[in-house]
PDB file of C-alpha atoms in Angstrom:
ATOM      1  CA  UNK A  17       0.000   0.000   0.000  1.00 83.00           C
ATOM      2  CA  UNK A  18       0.913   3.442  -1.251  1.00 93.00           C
ATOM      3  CA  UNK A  19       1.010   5.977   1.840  1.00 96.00           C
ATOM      4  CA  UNK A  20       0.198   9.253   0.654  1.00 97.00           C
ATOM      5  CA  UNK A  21       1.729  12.156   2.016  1.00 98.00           C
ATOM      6  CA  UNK A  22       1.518  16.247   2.448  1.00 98.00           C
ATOM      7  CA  UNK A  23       4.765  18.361   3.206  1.00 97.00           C
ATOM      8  CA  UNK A  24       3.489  21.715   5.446  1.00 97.00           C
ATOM      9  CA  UNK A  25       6.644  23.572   6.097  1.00 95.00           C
ATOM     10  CA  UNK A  26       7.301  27.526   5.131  1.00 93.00           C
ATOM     11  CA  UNK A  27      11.035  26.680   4.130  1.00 94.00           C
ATOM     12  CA  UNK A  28      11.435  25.206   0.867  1.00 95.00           C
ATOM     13  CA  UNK A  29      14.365  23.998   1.385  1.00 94.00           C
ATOM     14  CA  UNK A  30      13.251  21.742   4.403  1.00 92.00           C
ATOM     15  CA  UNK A  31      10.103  20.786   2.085  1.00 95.00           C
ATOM     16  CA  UNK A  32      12.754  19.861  -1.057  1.00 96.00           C
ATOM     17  CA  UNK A  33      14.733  17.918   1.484  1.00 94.00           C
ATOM     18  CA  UNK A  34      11.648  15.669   2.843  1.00 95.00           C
ATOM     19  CA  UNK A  35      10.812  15.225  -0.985  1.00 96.00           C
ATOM     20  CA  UNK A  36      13.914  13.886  -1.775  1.00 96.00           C
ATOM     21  CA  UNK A  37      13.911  11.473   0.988  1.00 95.00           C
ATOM     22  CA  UNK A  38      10.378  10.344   0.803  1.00 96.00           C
ATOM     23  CA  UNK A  39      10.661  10.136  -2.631  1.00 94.00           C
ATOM     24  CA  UNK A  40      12.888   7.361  -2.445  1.00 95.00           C
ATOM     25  CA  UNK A  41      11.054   5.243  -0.467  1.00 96.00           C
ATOM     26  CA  UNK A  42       8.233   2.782  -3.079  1.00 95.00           C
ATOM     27  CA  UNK A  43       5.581   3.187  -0.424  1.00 96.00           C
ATOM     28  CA  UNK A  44       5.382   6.096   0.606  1.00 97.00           C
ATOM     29  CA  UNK A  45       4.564   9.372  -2.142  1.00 97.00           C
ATOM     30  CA  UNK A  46       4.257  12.771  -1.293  1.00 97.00           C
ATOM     31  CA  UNK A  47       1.621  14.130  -3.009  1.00 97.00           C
ATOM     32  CA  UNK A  48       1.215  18.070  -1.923  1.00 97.00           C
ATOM     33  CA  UNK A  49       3.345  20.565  -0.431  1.00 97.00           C
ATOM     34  CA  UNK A  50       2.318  23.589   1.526  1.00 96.00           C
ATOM     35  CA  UNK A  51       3.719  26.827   2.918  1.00 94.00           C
ATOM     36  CA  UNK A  52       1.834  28.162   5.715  1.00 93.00           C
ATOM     37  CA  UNK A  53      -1.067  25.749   7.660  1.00 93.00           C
ATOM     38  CA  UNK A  54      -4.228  27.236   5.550  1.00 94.00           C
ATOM     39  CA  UNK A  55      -2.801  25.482   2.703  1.00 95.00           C
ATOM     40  CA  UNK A  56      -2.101  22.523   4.221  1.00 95.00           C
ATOM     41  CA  UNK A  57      -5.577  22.462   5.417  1.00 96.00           C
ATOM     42  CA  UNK A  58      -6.609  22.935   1.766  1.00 96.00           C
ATOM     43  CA  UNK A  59      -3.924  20.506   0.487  1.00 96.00           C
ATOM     44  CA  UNK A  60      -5.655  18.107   2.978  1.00 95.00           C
ATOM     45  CA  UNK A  61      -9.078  18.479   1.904  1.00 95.00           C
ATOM     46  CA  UNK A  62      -8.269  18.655  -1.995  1.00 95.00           C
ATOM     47  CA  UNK A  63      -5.212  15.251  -1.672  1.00 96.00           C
ATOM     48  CA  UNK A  64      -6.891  13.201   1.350  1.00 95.00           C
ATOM     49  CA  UNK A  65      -3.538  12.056   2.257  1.00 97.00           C
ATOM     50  CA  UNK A  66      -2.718   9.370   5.042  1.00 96.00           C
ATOM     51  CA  UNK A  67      -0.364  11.720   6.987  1.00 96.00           C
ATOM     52  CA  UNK A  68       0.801  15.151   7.004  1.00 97.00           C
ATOM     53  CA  UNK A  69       3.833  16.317   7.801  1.00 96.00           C
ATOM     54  CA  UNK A  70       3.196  19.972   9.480  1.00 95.00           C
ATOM     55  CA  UNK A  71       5.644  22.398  10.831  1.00 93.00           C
ATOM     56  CA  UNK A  72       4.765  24.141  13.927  1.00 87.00           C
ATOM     57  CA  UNK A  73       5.904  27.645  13.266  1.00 87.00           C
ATOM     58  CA  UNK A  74       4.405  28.710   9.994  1.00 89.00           C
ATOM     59  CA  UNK A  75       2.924  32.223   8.932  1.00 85.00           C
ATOM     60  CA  UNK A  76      -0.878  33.792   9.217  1.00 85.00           C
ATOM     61  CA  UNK A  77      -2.334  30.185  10.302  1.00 89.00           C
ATOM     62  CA  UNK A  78       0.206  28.341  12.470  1.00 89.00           C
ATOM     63  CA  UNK A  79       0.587  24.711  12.647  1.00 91.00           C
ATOM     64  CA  UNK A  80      -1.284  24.373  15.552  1.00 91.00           C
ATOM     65  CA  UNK A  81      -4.715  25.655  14.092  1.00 93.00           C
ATOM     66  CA  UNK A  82      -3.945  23.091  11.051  1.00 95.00           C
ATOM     67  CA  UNK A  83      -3.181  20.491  13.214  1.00 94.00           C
ATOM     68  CA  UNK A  84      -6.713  21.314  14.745  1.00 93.00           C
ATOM     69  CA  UNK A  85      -8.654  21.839  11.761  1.00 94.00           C
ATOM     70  CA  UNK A  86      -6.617  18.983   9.866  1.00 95.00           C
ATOM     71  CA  UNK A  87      -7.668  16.135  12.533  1.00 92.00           C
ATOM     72  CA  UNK A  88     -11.462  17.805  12.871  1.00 90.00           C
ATOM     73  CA  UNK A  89     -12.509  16.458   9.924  1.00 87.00           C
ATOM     74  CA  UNK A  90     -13.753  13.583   8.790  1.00 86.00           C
ATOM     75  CA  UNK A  91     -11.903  10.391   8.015  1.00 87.00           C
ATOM     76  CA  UNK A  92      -8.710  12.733   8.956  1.00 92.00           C
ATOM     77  CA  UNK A  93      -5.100  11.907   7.728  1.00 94.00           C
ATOM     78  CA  UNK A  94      -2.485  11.236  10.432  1.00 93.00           C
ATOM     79  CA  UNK A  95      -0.389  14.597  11.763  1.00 94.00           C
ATOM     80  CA  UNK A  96       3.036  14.442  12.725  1.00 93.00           C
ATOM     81  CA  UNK A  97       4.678  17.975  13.772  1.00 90.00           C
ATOM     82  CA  UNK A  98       8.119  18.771  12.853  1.00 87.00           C
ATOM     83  CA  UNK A  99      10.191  20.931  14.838  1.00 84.00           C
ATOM     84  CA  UNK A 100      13.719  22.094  15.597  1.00 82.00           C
ATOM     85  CA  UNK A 101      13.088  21.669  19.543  1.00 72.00           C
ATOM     86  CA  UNK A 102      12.043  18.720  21.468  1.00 66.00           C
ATOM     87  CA  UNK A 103      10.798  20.487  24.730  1.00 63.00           C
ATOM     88  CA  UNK A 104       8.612  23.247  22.751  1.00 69.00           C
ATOM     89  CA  UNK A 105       5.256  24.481  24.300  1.00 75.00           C
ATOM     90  CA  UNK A 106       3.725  24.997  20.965  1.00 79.00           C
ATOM     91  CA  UNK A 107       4.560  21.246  20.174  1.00 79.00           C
ATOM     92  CA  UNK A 108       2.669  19.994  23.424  1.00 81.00           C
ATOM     93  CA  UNK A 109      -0.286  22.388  22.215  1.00 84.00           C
ATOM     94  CA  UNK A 110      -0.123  20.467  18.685  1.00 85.00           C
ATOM     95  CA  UNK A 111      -0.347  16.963  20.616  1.00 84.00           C
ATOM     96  CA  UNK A 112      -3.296  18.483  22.444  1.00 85.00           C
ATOM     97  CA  UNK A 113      -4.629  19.633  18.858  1.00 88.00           C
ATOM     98  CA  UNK A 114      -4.722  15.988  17.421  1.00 88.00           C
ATOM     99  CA  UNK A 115      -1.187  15.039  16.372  1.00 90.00           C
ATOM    100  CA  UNK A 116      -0.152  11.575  16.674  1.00 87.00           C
ATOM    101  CA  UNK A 117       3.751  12.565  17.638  1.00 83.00           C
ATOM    102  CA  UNK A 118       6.221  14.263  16.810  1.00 84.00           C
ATOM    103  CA  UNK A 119       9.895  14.208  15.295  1.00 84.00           C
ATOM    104  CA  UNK A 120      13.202  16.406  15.507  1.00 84.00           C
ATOM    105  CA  UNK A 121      13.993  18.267  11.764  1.00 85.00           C
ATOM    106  CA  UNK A 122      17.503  16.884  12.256  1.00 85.00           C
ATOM    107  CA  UNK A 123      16.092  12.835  13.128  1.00 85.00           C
ATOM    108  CA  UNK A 124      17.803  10.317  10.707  1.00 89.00           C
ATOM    109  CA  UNK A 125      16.384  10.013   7.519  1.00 91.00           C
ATOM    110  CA  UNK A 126      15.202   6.168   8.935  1.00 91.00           C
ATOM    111  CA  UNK A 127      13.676   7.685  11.900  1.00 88.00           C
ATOM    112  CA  UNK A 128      11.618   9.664   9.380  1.00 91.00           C
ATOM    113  CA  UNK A 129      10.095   7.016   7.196  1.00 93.00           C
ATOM    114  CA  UNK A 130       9.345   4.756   9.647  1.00 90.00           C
ATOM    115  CA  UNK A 131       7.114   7.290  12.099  1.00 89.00           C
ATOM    116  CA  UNK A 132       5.364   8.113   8.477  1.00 93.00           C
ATOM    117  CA  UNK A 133       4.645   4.415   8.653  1.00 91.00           C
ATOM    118  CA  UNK A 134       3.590   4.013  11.935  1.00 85.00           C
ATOM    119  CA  UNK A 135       1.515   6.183  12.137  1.00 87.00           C
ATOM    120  CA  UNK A 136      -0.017   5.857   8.934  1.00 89.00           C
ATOM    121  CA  UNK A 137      -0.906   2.071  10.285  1.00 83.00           C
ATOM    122  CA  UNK A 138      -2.952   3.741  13.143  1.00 75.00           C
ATOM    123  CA  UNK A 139      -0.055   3.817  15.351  1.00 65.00           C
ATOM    124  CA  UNK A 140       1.654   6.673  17.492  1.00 59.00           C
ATOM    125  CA  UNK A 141       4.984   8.235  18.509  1.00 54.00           C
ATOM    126  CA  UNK A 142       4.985   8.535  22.025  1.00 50.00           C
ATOM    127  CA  UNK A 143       7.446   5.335  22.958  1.00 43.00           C
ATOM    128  CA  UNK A 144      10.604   7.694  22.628  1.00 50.00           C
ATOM    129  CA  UNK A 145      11.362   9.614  26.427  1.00 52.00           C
ATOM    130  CA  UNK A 146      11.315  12.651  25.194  1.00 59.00           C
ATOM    131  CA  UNK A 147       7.667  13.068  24.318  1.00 64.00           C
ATOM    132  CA  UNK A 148       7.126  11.915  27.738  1.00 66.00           C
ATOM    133  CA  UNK A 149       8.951  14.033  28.589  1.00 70.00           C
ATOM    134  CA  UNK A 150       7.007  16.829  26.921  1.00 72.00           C
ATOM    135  CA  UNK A 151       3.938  15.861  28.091  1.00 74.00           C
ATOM    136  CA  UNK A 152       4.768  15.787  31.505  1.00 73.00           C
ATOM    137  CA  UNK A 153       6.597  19.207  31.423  1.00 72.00           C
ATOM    138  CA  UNK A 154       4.042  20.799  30.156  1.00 70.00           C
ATOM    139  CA  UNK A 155       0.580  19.024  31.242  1.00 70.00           C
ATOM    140  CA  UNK A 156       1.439  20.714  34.428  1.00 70.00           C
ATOM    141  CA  UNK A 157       0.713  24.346  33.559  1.00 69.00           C
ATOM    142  CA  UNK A 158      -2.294  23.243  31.217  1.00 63.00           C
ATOM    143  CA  UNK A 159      -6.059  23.797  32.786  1.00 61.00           C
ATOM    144  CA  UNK A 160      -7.811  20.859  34.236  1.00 60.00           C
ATOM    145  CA  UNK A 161      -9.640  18.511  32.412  1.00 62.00           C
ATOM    146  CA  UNK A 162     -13.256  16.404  33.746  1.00 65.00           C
ATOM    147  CA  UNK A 163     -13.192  13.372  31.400  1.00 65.00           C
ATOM    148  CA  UNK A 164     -15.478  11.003  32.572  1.00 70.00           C
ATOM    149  CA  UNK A 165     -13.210   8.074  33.375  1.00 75.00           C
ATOM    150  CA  UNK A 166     -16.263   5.758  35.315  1.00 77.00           C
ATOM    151  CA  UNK A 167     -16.511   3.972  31.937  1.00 85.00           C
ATOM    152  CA  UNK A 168     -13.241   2.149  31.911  1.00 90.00           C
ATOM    153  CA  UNK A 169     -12.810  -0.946  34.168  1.00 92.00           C
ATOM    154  CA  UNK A 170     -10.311  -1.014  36.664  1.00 92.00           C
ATOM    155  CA  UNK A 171      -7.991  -2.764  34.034  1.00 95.00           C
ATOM    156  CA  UNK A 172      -8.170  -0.686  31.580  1.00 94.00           C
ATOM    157  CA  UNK A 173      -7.457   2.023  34.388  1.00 91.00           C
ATOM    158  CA  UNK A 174      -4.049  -0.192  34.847  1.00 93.00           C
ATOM    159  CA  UNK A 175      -3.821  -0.196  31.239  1.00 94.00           C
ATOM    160  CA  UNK A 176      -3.778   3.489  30.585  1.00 92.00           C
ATOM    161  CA  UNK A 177      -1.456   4.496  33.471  1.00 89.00           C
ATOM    162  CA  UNK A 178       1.023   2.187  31.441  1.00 90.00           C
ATOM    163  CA  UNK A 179       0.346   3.530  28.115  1.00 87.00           C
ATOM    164  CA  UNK A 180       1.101   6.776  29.726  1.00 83.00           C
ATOM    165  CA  UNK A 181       4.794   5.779  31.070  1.00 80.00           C
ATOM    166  CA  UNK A 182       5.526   5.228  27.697  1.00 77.00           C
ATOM    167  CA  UNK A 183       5.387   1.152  27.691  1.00 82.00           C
ATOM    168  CA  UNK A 184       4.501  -0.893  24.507  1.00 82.00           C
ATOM    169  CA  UNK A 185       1.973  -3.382  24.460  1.00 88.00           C
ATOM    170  CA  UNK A 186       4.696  -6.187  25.015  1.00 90.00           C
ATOM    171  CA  UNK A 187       5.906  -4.372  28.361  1.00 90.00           C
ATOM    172  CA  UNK A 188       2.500  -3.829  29.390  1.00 92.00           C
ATOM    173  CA  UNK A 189       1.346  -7.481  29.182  1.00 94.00           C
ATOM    174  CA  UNK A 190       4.597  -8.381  30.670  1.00 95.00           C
ATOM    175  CA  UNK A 191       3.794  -6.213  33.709  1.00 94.00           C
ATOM    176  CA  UNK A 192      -0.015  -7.384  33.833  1.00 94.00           C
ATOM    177  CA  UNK A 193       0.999 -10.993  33.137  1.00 95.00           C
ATOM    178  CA  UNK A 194      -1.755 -11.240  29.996  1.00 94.00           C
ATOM    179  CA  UNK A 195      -0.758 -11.346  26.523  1.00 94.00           C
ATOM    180  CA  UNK A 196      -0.281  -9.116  24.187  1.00 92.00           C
ATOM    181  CA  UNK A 197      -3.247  -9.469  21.772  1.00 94.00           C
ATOM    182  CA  UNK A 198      -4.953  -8.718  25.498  1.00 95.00           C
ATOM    183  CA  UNK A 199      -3.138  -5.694  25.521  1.00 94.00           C
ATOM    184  CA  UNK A 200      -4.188  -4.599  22.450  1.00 92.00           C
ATOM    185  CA  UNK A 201      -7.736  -5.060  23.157  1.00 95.00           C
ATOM    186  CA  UNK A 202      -7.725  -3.145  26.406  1.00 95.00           C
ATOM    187  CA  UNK A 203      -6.090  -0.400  24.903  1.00 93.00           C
ATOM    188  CA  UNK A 204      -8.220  -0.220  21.763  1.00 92.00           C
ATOM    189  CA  UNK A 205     -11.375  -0.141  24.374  1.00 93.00           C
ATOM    190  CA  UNK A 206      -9.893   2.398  26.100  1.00 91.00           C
ATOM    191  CA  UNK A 207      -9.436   4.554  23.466  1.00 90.00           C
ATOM    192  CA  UNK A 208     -12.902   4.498  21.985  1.00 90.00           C
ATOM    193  CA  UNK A 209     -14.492   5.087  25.601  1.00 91.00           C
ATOM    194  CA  UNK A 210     -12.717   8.116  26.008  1.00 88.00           C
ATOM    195  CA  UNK A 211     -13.153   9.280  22.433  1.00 84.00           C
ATOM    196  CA  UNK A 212      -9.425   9.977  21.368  1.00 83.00           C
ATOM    197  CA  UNK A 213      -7.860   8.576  18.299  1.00 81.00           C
ATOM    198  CA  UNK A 214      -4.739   6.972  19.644  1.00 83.00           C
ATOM    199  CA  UNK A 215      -1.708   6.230  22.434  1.00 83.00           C
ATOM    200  CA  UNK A 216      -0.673  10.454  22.332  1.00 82.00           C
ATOM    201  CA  UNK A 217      -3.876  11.673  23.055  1.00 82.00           C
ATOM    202  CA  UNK A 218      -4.814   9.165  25.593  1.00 86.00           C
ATOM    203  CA  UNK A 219      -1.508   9.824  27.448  1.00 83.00           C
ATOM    204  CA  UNK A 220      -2.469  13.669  27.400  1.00 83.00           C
ATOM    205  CA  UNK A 221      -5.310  13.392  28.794  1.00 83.00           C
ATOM    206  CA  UNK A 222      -4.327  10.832  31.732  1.00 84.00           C
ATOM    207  CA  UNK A 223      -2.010  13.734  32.806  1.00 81.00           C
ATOM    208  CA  UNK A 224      -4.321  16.617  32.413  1.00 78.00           C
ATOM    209  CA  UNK A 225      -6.835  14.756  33.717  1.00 78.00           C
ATOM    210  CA  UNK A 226      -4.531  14.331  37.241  1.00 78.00           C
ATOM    211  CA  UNK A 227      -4.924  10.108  36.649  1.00 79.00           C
ATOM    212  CA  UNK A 228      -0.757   9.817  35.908  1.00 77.00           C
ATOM    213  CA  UNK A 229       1.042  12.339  37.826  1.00 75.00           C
ATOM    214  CA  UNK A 230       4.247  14.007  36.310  1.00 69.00           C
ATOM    215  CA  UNK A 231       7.610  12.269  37.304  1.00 63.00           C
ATOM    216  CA  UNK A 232       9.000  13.973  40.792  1.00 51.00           C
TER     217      UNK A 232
END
């Protein structure tokens, strides 16, 4: 399978650069580009790609407003933010938007391709430390949220406070002693009863919720 892909990024010699790479890879094929985030909203509408590839810090609509709109609509592609910082505020407030992860500018060319594919599988960045890190750092200074959290058993209570450490399913069914495909379940039921699309958003809302306090 072909995954199809949209370049948001107001340098063009960052977007020529992801071109180049992603153009070398059979499966995946970029099929827009976009300056600023209105036209990456646009190029998302008009291209329905699988995943976008949006730059935080772009002119007259930021990335963050994209991200928003991007992953408001319906059947919405898969957002990962680019930026040149790992602990950035504005990336945290993407996250919160509706991006699955996020990656360094300067991450291996590898590193690239294979969040595009993860992702675009239904997957999310937040294994690596550092966007734990993120989370955690900022969470704390973010307001309060009230999800109603009665719905989930007292499993899948267990299950999200491991999600949120940053575990994969294989360490979390090593911890619970069930098995993976177990795992999987839980944390697919988990995710529907608290309406977010995947592992990032779920983990930002256990700490803004108060359920997984911040390390220390």
């Amino acid at each position: 399978m072909t995954i199809r892909v949209v370049i948001a990024d107001d340098q063009p010699l960052v977007r020529t650069g992801l071109r180049m790479i992603l153009s070398a890879e059979p499966d995946l094929e970029v099929v827009g580009e976009a300056s600023d985030g209105g036209s990456a909203i646009a190029a998302c509408r008009d291209l329905r790609p699988d995943v976008v590839l949006m730059d935080v810090r772009m002119p007259e609509v930021d990335g963050i407003e994209a991200t928003r709109e991007v992953t408001a609509a319906q059947d919405p592609p898969r957002v990962l933010v680019l930026t040149t910082f790992d602990l950035d505020e504005v990336v945290y407030d993407a996250l919160r938007a509706g991006a699955s992860g996020f990656l360094l500018k300067d991450a291996p060319e590898e590193r690239l391709t294979t969040a595009i594919r993860v992702v675009a599988e239904g997957g999310s960045l937040f294994a690596p430390s550092v966007t734990r890190r993120l989370i955690e750092e900022f969470a704390q200074r973010a307001p309060r949220r009230s999800p109603d959290l009665t719905g989930l058993t007292e499993r899948e209570h267990d299950v999200l406070r491991l999600v949120a450490r940053g575990l994969s399913n294989a360490e979390i069914a090593a911890e619970l002693f069930v098995s993976e495909n177990t795992v999987k379940t839980h944390v697919a039921r988990l995710l529907m009863k608290l309406g977010v699309r995947d592992r990032v958003q779920a983990v930002v809302l256990a700490y803004e919720s108060g359920l997984v306090r911040p390390a220390g």
